[in-house]
mmCIF file of C-alpha atoms in Angstrom:
data_model
loop_
_atom_site.group_PDB
_atom_site.id
_atom_site.type_symbol
_atom_site.label_atom_id
_atom_site.label_comp_id
_atom_site.label_asym_id
_atom_site.label_seq_id
_atom_site.Cartn_x
_atom_site.Cartn_y
_atom_site.Cartn_z
ATOM 1 C CA GLU J 1 15.457 12.331 -39.822
ATOM 2 C CA ALA J 2 12.990 12.613 -42.770
ATOM 3 C CA ASP J 3 13.221 10.098 -45.508
ATOM 4 C CA ILE J 4 13.494 12.569 -48.296
ATOM 5 C CA TYR J 5 16.494 12.765 -50.518
ATOM 6 C CA GLN J 6 17.967 15.226 -53.047
ATOM 7 C CA THR J 7 20.780 14.774 -55.500
ATOM 8 C CA PRO J 8 23.189 16.260 -56.238
ATOM 9 C CA ARG J 9 23.843 18.277 -53.057
ATOM 10 C CA TYR J 10 26.070 20.644 -54.921
ATOM 11 C CA LEU J 11 26.314 21.424 -58.679
ATOM 12 C CA VAL J 12 28.326 23.864 -60.616
ATOM 13 C CA ILE J 13 27.649 24.207 -64.301
ATOM 14 C CA GLY J 14 28.069 26.372 -67.266
ATOM 15 C CA THR J 15 25.386 28.611 -68.883
ATOM 16 C CA GLY J 16 23.098 26.894 -71.340
ATOM 17 C CA LYS J 17 23.347 23.436 -69.888
ATOM 18 C CA LYS J 18 20.288 21.236 -69.266
ATOM 19 C CA ILE J 19 20.084 20.009 -65.618
ATOM 20 C CA THR J 20 17.774 17.821 -63.553
ATOM 21 C CA LEU J 21 17.584 18.026 -59.811
ATOM 22 C CA GLU J 22 16.411 14.810 -58.233
ATOM 23 C CA CYS J 23 14.023 14.535 -55.290
ATOM 24 C CA SER J 24 12.675 11.255 -53.835
ATOM 25 C CA GLN J 25 10.840 10.346 -50.666
ATOM 26 C CA THR J 26 10.002 6.975 -49.076
ATOM 27 C CA MET J 27 7.185 8.054 -46.835
ATOM 28 C CA GLY J 28 4.405 7.573 -49.297
ATOM 29 C CA HIS J 29 3.455 11.157 -49.207
ATOM 30 C CA ASP J 30 1.191 12.484 -51.914
ATOM 31 C CA LYS J 31 2.045 16.214 -51.679
ATOM 32 C CA MET J 32 5.431 17.278 -52.907
ATOM 33 C CA TYR J 33 7.056 20.780 -53.309
ATOM 34 C CA TRP J 34 10.008 22.605 -54.713
ATOM 35 C CA TYR J 35 11.232 25.780 -53.089
ATOM 36 C CA GLN J 36 13.920 28.171 -54.053
ATOM 37 C CA GLN J 37 15.917 30.017 -51.260
ATOM 38 C CA ASP J 38 18.617 32.591 -51.586
ATOM 39 C CA PRO J 39 20.915 33.398 -48.621
ATOM 40 C CA GLY J 40 19.238 35.237 -45.765
ATOM 41 C CA MET J 41 15.915 35.229 -47.697
ATOM 42 C CA GLU J 42 12.649 33.442 -47.252
ATOM 43 C CA LEU J 43 11.686 30.255 -49.065
ATOM 44 C CA HIS J 44 9.661 30.693 -52.224
ATOM 45 C CA LEU J 45 7.500 28.006 -53.615
ATOM 46 C CA ILE J 46 8.124 27.307 -57.293
ATOM 47 C CA HIS J 47 6.246 24.081 -57.949
ATOM 48 C CA TYR J 48 3.937 21.636 -56.208
ATOM 49 C CA SER J 49 2.088 18.404 -56.784
ATOM 50 C CA TYR J 50 -0.916 16.712 -55.182
ATOM 51 C CA GLY J 51 0.067 13.296 -56.528
ATOM 52 C CA VAL J 52 0.857 11.307 -59.675
ATOM 53 C CA ASN J 53 0.372 13.273 -62.875
ATOM 54 C CA SER J 54 -0.428 16.483 -60.761
ATOM 55 C CA THR J 55 1.991 19.534 -61.135
ATOM 56 C CA GLU J 56 1.120 23.105 -60.409
ATOM 57 C CA LYS J 57 3.181 26.351 -60.477
ATOM 58 C CA GLY J 58 3.901 27.992 -57.260
ATOM 59 C CA ASP J 59 4.064 31.728 -56.315
ATOM 60 C CA LEU J 60 7.522 32.484 -57.644
ATOM 61 C CA SER J 61 7.792 32.393 -61.386
ATOM 62 C CA SER J 62 10.368 29.871 -62.465
ATOM 63 C CA GLU J 63 11.692 28.766 -65.797
ATOM 64 C CA SER J 64 12.080 25.234 -64.470
ATOM 65 C CA THR J 65 9.603 22.432 -65.072
ATOM 66 C CA VAL J 66 8.629 19.414 -62.914
ATOM 67 C CA SER J 67 7.000 15.909 -63.475
ATOM 68 C CA ARG J 68 5.386 13.414 -61.137
ATOM 69 C CA ILE J 69 5.223 10.107 -62.845
ATOM 70 C CA ARG J 70 5.724 8.136 -59.586
ATOM 71 C CA THR J 71 4.503 8.960 -56.069
ATOM 72 C CA GLU J 72 8.002 8.861 -54.617
ATOM 73 C CA HIS J 73 9.791 10.921 -57.334
ATOM 74 C CA PHE J 74 9.531 14.684 -58.154
ATOM 75 C CA PRO J 75 12.466 15.859 -60.379
ATOM 76 C CA LEU J 76 13.017 19.458 -61.395
ATOM 77 C CA THR J 77 14.536 20.327 -64.823
ATOM 78 C CA LEU J 78 16.096 23.360 -66.191
ATOM 79 C CA GLU J 79 16.372 23.276 -69.960
ATOM 80 C CA SER J 80 19.007 25.973 -70.262
ATOM 81 C CA ALA J 81 20.601 27.084 -67.079
ATOM 82 C CA ARG J 82 21.539 30.747 -66.613
ATOM 83 C CA PRO J 83 23.441 32.623 -63.783
ATOM 84 C CA SER J 84 20.057 33.998 -62.498
ATOM 85 C CA HIS J 85 19.245 30.369 -61.582
ATOM 86 C CA THR J 86 22.020 30.221 -59.076
ATOM 87 C CA SER J 87 20.280 29.480 -55.701
ATOM 88 C CA GLN J 88 19.461 26.708 -53.224
ATOM 89 C CA TYR J 89 16.576 24.377 -54.202
ATOM 90 C CA LEU J 90 14.714 22.576 -51.533
ATOM 91 C CA CYS J 91 12.318 19.726 -52.094
ATOM 92 C CA ALA J 92 9.692 18.831 -49.494
ATOM 93 C CA SER J 93 6.746 16.434 -49.063
ATOM 94 C CA SER J 94 3.656 16.046 -46.825
ATOM 95 C CA GLU J 95 0.559 13.994 -46.413
ATOM 96 C CA LEU J 96 -2.390 14.940 -48.589
ATOM 97 C CA HIS J 97 -5.376 15.050 -46.239
ATOM 98 C CA GLN J 98 -4.170 17.233 -43.301
ATOM 99 C CA LYS J 99 -3.984 21.045 -43.363
ATOM 100 C CA THR J 100 -1.711 20.905 -40.393
ATOM 101 C CA ASP J 101 0.496 18.492 -42.187
ATOM 102 C CA THR J 102 4.195 18.849 -41.455
ATOM 103 C CA GLN J 103 6.366 19.468 -44.491
ATOM 104 C CA TYR J 104 9.521 17.312 -44.423
ATOM 105 C CA PHE J 105 12.373 18.862 -46.319
ATOM 106 C CA GLY J 106 15.274 17.332 -48.090
ATOM 107 C CA PRO J 107 18.863 18.589 -47.573
ATOM 108 C CA GLY J 108 18.716 20.799 -50.645
ATOM 109 C CA THR J 109 20.741 21.261 -53.932
ATOM 110 C CA ARG J 110 23.079 24.185 -54.011
ATOM 111 C CA LEU J 111 23.187 25.201 -57.724
ATOM 112 C CA THR J 112 25.787 27.577 -59.179
ATOM 113 C CA VAL J 113 25.628 28.534 -62.763
ATOM 114 C CA LEU J 114 28.773 30.269 -64.205
ATOM 115 C CA LYS F 1 -0.602 41.685 -48.273
ATOM 116 C CA ASN F 2 0.085 38.511 -46.321
ATOM 117 C CA GLN F 3 3.422 38.785 -44.586
ATOM 118 C CA VAL F 4 5.576 37.181 -41.936
ATOM 119 C CA GLU F 5 8.128 39.369 -40.129
ATOM 120 C CA GLN F 6 10.695 37.941 -37.710
ATOM 121 C CA SER F 7 12.942 39.739 -35.257
ATOM 122 C CA PRO F 8 15.762 39.909 -34.432
ATOM 123 C CA GLN F 9 17.400 39.277 -37.773
ATOM 124 C CA SER F 10 20.322 37.754 -36.011
ATOM 125 C CA LEU F 11 21.219 36.970 -32.406
ATOM 126 C CA ILE F 12 24.319 35.859 -30.413
ATOM 127 C CA ILE F 13 24.033 34.407 -27.104
ATOM 128 C CA LEU F 14 26.409 32.388 -24.759
ATOM 129 C CA GLU F 15 25.955 28.637 -24.179
ATOM 130 C CA GLY F 16 23.482 27.947 -21.348
ATOM 131 C CA LYS F 17 21.536 31.195 -21.837
ATOM 132 C CA ASN F 18 17.885 31.505 -22.761
ATOM 133 C CA CYS F 19 16.614 33.522 -25.644
ATOM 134 C CA THR F 20 13.268 34.525 -27.331
ATOM 135 C CA LEU F 21 12.651 34.911 -31.051
ATOM 136 C CA GLN F 22 9.705 36.883 -32.374
ATOM 137 C CA CYS F 23 7.288 36.540 -35.236
ATOM 138 C CA ASN F 24 4.587 38.860 -36.372
ATOM 139 C CA TYR F 25 2.233 38.056 -39.261
ATOM 140 C CA THR F 26 -0.624 39.484 -41.215
ATOM 141 C CA VAL F 27 -1.707 36.316 -42.914
ATOM 142 C CA SER F 28 -5.470 35.931 -43.086
ATOM 143 C CA PRO F 29 -7.539 33.804 -42.928
ATOM 144 C CA PHE F 30 -5.128 32.023 -40.456
ATOM 145 C CA SER F 31 -4.892 28.216 -40.253
ATOM 146 C CA ASN F 32 -1.675 27.429 -38.341
ATOM 147 C CA LEU F 33 1.776 28.697 -37.467
ATOM 148 C CA ARG F 34 4.923 26.604 -37.546
ATOM 149 C CA TRP F 35 8.427 26.967 -36.278
ATOM 150 C CA TYR F 36 11.304 25.424 -38.211
ATOM 151 C CA LYS F 37 15.013 25.021 -37.580
ATOM 152 C CA GLN F 38 17.383 25.239 -40.470
ATOM 153 C CA ASP F 39 21.052 24.218 -40.025
ATOM 154 C CA THR F 40 23.414 25.784 -42.501
ATOM 155 C CA GLY F 41 23.333 23.979 -45.860
ATOM 156 C CA ARG F 42 20.410 21.747 -44.714
ATOM 157 C CA GLY F 43 16.687 21.713 -45.215
ATOM 158 C CA PRO F 44 14.297 23.083 -42.467
ATOM 159 C CA VAL F 45 13.162 20.803 -39.747
ATOM 160 C CA SER F 46 9.763 21.287 -38.015
ATOM 161 C CA LEU F 47 9.854 22.215 -34.312
ATOM 162 C CA THR F 48 6.172 23.009 -33.539
ATOM 163 C CA ILE F 49 2.833 23.505 -35.256
ATOM 164 C CA MET F 50 0.086 25.552 -33.534
ATOM 165 C CA THR F 51 -3.537 25.969 -34.698
ATOM 166 C CA PHE F 52 -5.770 28.943 -33.860
ATOM 167 C CA SER F 53 -6.966 27.354 -30.546
ATOM 168 C CA GLU F 54 -3.424 26.534 -29.172
ATOM 169 C CA ASN F 55 -1.431 29.301 -27.402
ATOM 170 C CA THR F 56 1.622 27.345 -26.334
ATOM 171 C CA LYS F 57 3.431 24.240 -27.381
ATOM 172 C CA SER F 58 6.730 22.689 -26.371
ATOM 173 C CA ASN F 59 9.291 20.505 -28.049
ATOM 174 C CA GLY F 60 12.031 19.713 -25.471
ATOM 175 C CA ARG F 61 13.906 22.965 -24.773
ATOM 176 C CA TYR F 62 11.763 24.782 -27.368
ATOM 177 C CA THR F 63 8.594 26.524 -26.355
ATOM 178 C CA ALA F 64 6.451 28.323 -28.907
ATOM 179 C CA THR F 65 3.581 30.748 -27.997
ATOM 180 C CA LEU F 66 0.800 32.075 -30.152
ATOM 181 C CA ASP F 67 -1.465 35.146 -29.686
ATOM 182 C CA ALA F 68 -3.853 34.850 -32.582
ATOM 183 C CA ASP F 69 -5.581 38.128 -31.579
ATOM 184 C CA THR F 70 -2.443 40.200 -31.890
ATOM 185 C CA LYS F 71 -1.046 37.947 -34.612
ATOM 186 C CA GLN F 72 2.166 37.297 -32.698
ATOM 187 C CA SER F 73 4.288 34.291 -31.880
ATOM 188 C CA SER F 74 7.453 33.709 -30.053
ATOM 189 C CA LEU F 75 9.883 30.831 -29.782
ATOM 190 C CA HIS F 76 11.705 30.428 -26.473
ATOM 191 C CA ILE F 77 14.798 28.406 -26.320
ATOM 192 C CA THR F 78 15.966 27.392 -22.822
ATOM 193 C CA ALA F 79 19.501 26.544 -21.755
ATOM 194 C CA SER F 80 20.928 26.940 -25.167
ATOM 195 C CA GLN F 81 23.466 24.629 -26.618
ATOM 196 C CA LEU F 82 26.012 24.998 -29.254
ATOM 197 C CA SER F 83 23.895 22.773 -31.595
ATOM 198 C CA ASP F 84 21.086 25.389 -31.365
ATOM 199 C CA SER F 85 23.004 27.512 -33.775
ATOM 200 C CA ALA F 86 20.827 27.728 -36.817
ATOM 201 C CA SER F 87 18.318 29.788 -38.613
ATOM 202 C CA TYR F 88 14.683 29.647 -37.045
ATOM 203 C CA ILE F 89 11.929 30.185 -39.475
ATOM 204 C CA CYS F 90 8.414 31.182 -38.671
ATOM 205 C CA VAL F 91 5.905 29.917 -41.154
ATOM 206 C CA VAL F 92 2.142 30.718 -41.331
ATOM 207 C CA ALA F 93 -0.405 28.786 -43.231
ATOM 208 C CA ASP F 94 -3.689 30.283 -44.471
ATOM 209 C CA ARG F 95 -6.938 28.276 -44.831
ATOM 210 C CA GLY F 96 -8.052 29.836 -48.068
ATOM 211 C CA SER F 97 -6.987 26.960 -50.142
ATOM 212 C CA THR F 98 -6.823 23.184 -50.088
ATOM 213 C CA LEU F 99 -3.081 23.388 -50.370
ATOM 214 C CA GLY F 100 -2.757 25.492 -47.222
ATOM 215 C CA ARG F 101 -0.644 28.168 -48.616
ATOM 216 C CA LEU F 102 2.441 28.774 -46.490
ATOM 217 C CA TYR F 103 4.084 32.225 -45.939
ATOM 218 C CA PHE F 104 7.790 32.129 -44.839
ATOM 219 C CA GLY F 105 9.660 34.566 -42.668
ATOM 220 C CA ARG F 106 13.308 35.310 -43.467
ATOM 221 C CA GLY F 107 14.383 33.661 -40.276
ATOM 222 C CA THR F 108 16.398 34.627 -37.201
ATOM 223 C CA GLN F 109 20.029 33.531 -37.381
ATOM 224 C CA LEU F 110 21.045 32.235 -33.809
ATOM 225 C CA THR F 111 24.605 31.867 -33.026
ATOM 226 C CA VAL F 112 25.498 30.056 -29.664
ATOM 227 C CA TRP F 113 28.980 30.782 -28.365
ATOM 228 C CA PRO F 114 30.780 28.599 -25.884
#
């Protein structure tokens, strides 16, 4: 079982609300990632980080933002949620120096915006 | 365009039977290929990682094969169990960037019936 945690597991909110999805890992990994996954579809990378104070946008355009102030913590924020943001959000982490690094995934946050 | 295609999209088998899942990819330059298992409502868990020089790798009842010439991989599950019911995702990494860009398939949804 990977030591990577996400909260909340499920979130139902109204349009226009600001939300923050939490992700933390205790493995000391430098790389961290956020993916978005819709039912029956592939994972899409929306943000990643190489380490503290490093954040990059992924392949899928997202209105969310991320921060990396501490190695173990990589929160994702939506300033104004919309129904189009309804999806599952998966956080992952891996070691920095190996290209065959295994990505360890958290359990995910299922977000529903009404 | 780099792609990962998996087949079948879904599969139902009886407990105790074997099955084989397929993955074709066009990702280039190739770095490694991974198989993940994703239980419903959970994050993916790594089963195997294979680099260019490896053509088979086992993890318990799971055996993955790789033919880098034809760009095909398979995941064979032996003596299936009810707990094998999950989505199996093929992921290919390229070596064109430090990050090791990952390309995800949509997964094969396996259901094991008693």
